[in-house]
Amino acid sequence: MQVIQHPAETLRTALVSSRCDLTDRYHKYSRKEQRLLEECLYLGDGSLFRPITVHSDSDWIHSHPEDPQDFQRFYSNPYRSKPIKGHGTIYLQIISRWAEAETGQYVRWLRDYCQAFYYRMVVKLLPPVTVAATGCAFRVSSSSHNLQIHAVERNQLTTPDAFGIMGITMIELYPEDSWNFVTTNWTVDLSSSFNHPRGYMLLKTNEEMGEAGHFIQK
């Protein structure tokens, strides 16, 4: 068993960067703004970076190694999507219909979160569509016998002024044909042309575990 935990100073360097130009830009924030950004770095109940316990070599962190990304790498990424004139709206797209009361509350929470997180961007709701309308491949799982959507394929849902389209579904998702289970946390970094929405996300809520999984195409 292994416990992974980074000290506050390491997390702060990842947040601010070691590049002089990015550090100078950070120090132009007011003390209140800096405190807001840094208060989640320190240990305690309010920290966003709590210790992670790795129980075995088959745990996700060991079996699916990923390159870390600090702010400097994010900022320097040539494929990083940025809002441009005429493409500044995030759309929420329900895929397949749910019970109306359940759908309305969940989508309102998600819309409010996106509106707060993506500051100054417009968030709008789209009418529900069928799985076939997305253009994504789908299958029936041989293990769970449930319908699953291939979440990484290019979809047919387009809106001219979209920065991104976020698909929301209760249907299981899979990122590759070789996968026979559904992950609860998977991010895919792909580029897209200016003629398509700047992003595509499929989000599945898991009622039994109380968790949500998401696939993002930037």
C-alpha positions as a printed Julia matrix, in Angstrom:
218×3 Matrix{Float64}:
   0.0    0.0     0.0
   1.33   3.42   -0.99
   0.13   6.9    -0.07
   0.79   9.67   -2.6
   0.84  13.18   -1.18
   2.58  16.3    -2.44
   3.73  19.15   -0.17
   2.07  22.55   -0.49
   5.18  24.13   -2.05
   5.25  21.52   -4.85
   1.58  22.15   -5.58
   2.13  25.91   -5.53
   4.94  25.59   -8.12
   2.61  23.5   -10.31
  -0.04  26.21   -9.97
   2.15  29.27  -10.53
   4.94  27.76  -12.68
   8.69  28.4   -12.53
   8.7   30.52  -15.7
   9.48  34.15  -14.94
   6.83  35.59  -17.25
   4.08  33.42  -15.74
   5.3   34.12  -12.21
   5.25  37.87  -12.9
   1.73  37.59  -14.26
   0.63  35.7   -11.15
   2.09  38.33   -8.82
  -0.03  40.99  -10.51
  -3.08  39.42   -8.87
  -4.26  41.05   -5.67
  -3.56  39.32   -2.35
  -7.2   38.27   -2.13
  -7.04  36.69   -5.59
  -3.81  34.87   -4.76
  -5.26  33.62   -1.48
  -8.33  32.3    -3.31
  -6.13  30.32   -5.69
  -3.76  29.01   -3.03
  -6.1   28.15   -0.15
  -6.92  24.77   -1.72
  -3.24  23.73   -1.77
  -2.7   23.27    1.94
  -3.48  20.17    3.96
  -6.78  19.87    5.73
 -10.46  19.42    5.0
 -10.5   22.32    2.54
  -7.66  21.01    0.37
  -8.4   19.85   -3.17
  -5.27  17.68   -3.18
  -5.84  15.1    -0.49
  -3.63  11.99   -0.05
  -4.29   9.17   -2.55
  -3.94   5.6    -1.3
  -2.68   3.11   -3.88
  -3.66  -0.38   -2.72
  -1.97  -2.51   -5.41
  -0.08  -2.44   -8.72
  -3.39  -2.94  -10.53
  -4.76   0.39   -9.28
  -5.47   3.0   -11.96
  -2.44   5.2   -11.19
   0.02   2.32  -11.73
  -1.73   0.52  -14.58
  -2.56   3.69  -16.57
   0.43   6.05  -16.19
  -0.16   9.6   -17.42
   2.17  12.56  -17.84
   1.53  15.21  -15.17
   0.32  18.61  -16.3
   1.09  21.77  -14.38
  -0.05  25.27  -15.34
   3.1   25.91  -17.38
   2.51  22.86  -19.6
  -1.17  23.75  -19.95
  -0.34  27.35  -20.89
   2.29  26.26  -23.43
   0.14  23.62  -25.13
  -0.24  24.7   -28.8
  -3.54  22.75  -29.04
  -5.12  24.45  -26.02
  -8.61  25.57  -26.97
  -9.39  29.23  -26.42
 -12.66  31.08  -27.07
 -12.61  33.05  -30.28
 -15.04  35.57  -31.74
 -18.2   33.79  -32.82
 -17.39  30.64  -30.83
 -18.06  31.55  -27.21
 -21.03  29.39  -26.18
 -21.01  26.08  -24.27
 -24.02  23.87  -25.09
 -25.39  21.11  -22.85
 -26.82  18.23  -24.88
 -28.89  15.46  -23.25
 -28.43  12.15  -25.08
 -31.48   9.86  -24.69
 -34.38  10.87  -22.51
 -34.59  10.58  -18.69
 -37.37  11.21  -16.25
 -38.2   14.92  -16.54
 -37.87  15.84  -12.84
 -34.49  14.13  -12.51
 -33.15  15.58  -15.74
 -34.15  19.16  -14.98
 -32.44  19.31  -11.58
 -29.19  17.65  -12.69
 -28.87  19.76  -15.82
 -29.56  22.98  -13.91
 -26.77  22.1   -11.46
 -24.4   21.36  -14.33
 -25.37  24.53  -16.19
 -24.79  26.66  -13.07
 -21.42  24.98  -12.47
 -20.28  25.57  -16.07
 -21.46  29.17  -15.96
 -19.38  29.77  -12.81
 -16.32  27.75  -13.85
 -16.08  29.07  -17.42
 -16.35  32.7   -16.42
 -17.76  35.1   -19.04
 -18.86  32.28  -21.34
 -22.51  31.64  -22.21
 -24.02  28.24  -21.3
 -27.17  27.09  -23.1
 -29.33  23.94  -23.07
 -30.16  21.95  -26.2
 -33.2   19.68  -26.66
 -32.6   15.94  -25.99
 -31.44  13.77  -28.92
 -31.2   10.03  -29.57
 -27.95   8.04  -29.56
 -28.22   7.65  -33.33
 -28.33  11.44  -33.78
 -24.84  11.8   -32.25
 -23.24   9.72  -35.0
 -21.11   7.9   -32.4
 -20.62   4.15  -32.61
 -22.34   2.04  -29.97
 -22.45  -1.58  -28.85
 -24.03  -3.96  -26.36
 -21.48  -4.96  -23.72
 -20.73  -8.69  -23.61
 -20.23  -8.51  -19.84
 -22.95  -6.14  -18.6
 -25.31  -6.6   -21.6
 -25.94  -2.84  -21.45
 -25.89  -0.39  -24.34
 -22.6    1.53  -24.49
 -21.55   4.6   -26.53
 -18.07   5.02  -28.02
 -17.19   8.33  -26.38
 -14.11   9.35  -28.37
 -15.44   9.24  -31.93
 -16.17  12.43  -33.85
 -19.83  13.21  -33.37
 -22.37  14.84  -35.65
 -23.7   17.34  -33.11
 -22.67  20.77  -34.33
 -23.71  24.31  -33.53
 -22.08  27.21  -35.47
 -21.28  29.41  -32.45
 -20.22  26.61  -30.1
 -16.98  26.63  -28.14
 -17.98  23.19  -26.89
 -20.89  20.75  -26.74
 -21.23  18.75  -23.53
 -23.21  15.55  -23.94
 -24.98  14.2   -20.84
 -26.21  10.62  -20.72
 -27.16   7.75  -18.4
 -25.84   5.26  -20.99
 -22.52   3.53  -20.37
 -19.42   4.85  -22.16
 -16.25   3.21  -23.49
 -13.16   4.93  -24.96
 -11.73   2.01  -26.99
 -13.06  -1.24  -28.44
 -10.68  -3.25  -26.25
 -12.27  -1.92  -23.06
 -14.85  -4.22  -21.47
 -15.68  -1.93  -18.54
 -16.65   1.68  -18.03
 -14.18   4.09  -16.49
 -15.37   6.8   -14.1
 -12.65   9.29  -14.97
 -11.13   9.54  -18.42
  -9.93  12.56  -20.36
  -9.01  12.43  -24.05
  -7.03  15.3   -25.58
  -7.83  15.65  -29.27
  -7.73  18.67  -31.56
 -10.64  19.74  -33.75
 -11.02  22.08  -36.68
 -12.58  25.52  -36.51
 -15.52  24.17  -38.52
 -16.6   21.99  -35.61
 -17.51  22.7   -31.99
 -14.44  23.35  -29.88
 -15.22  20.45  -27.58
 -17.32  17.4   -26.98
 -18.02  15.79  -23.64
 -20.02  12.77  -22.62
 -20.9   12.57  -18.95
 -22.51   9.55  -17.29
 -23.92   9.63  -13.79
 -23.62   6.45  -11.75
 -26.6    6.16   -9.4
 -25.18   3.26   -7.42
 -21.77   4.78   -6.71
 -22.77   8.42   -6.68
 -19.98   9.27   -9.09
 -19.79  10.71  -12.58
 -17.52   9.75  -15.46
 -16.65  12.06  -18.32
 -14.95  11.98  -21.69
 -13.77  15.27  -23.16
 -12.7   16.03  -26.71
 -11.21  19.53  -26.76
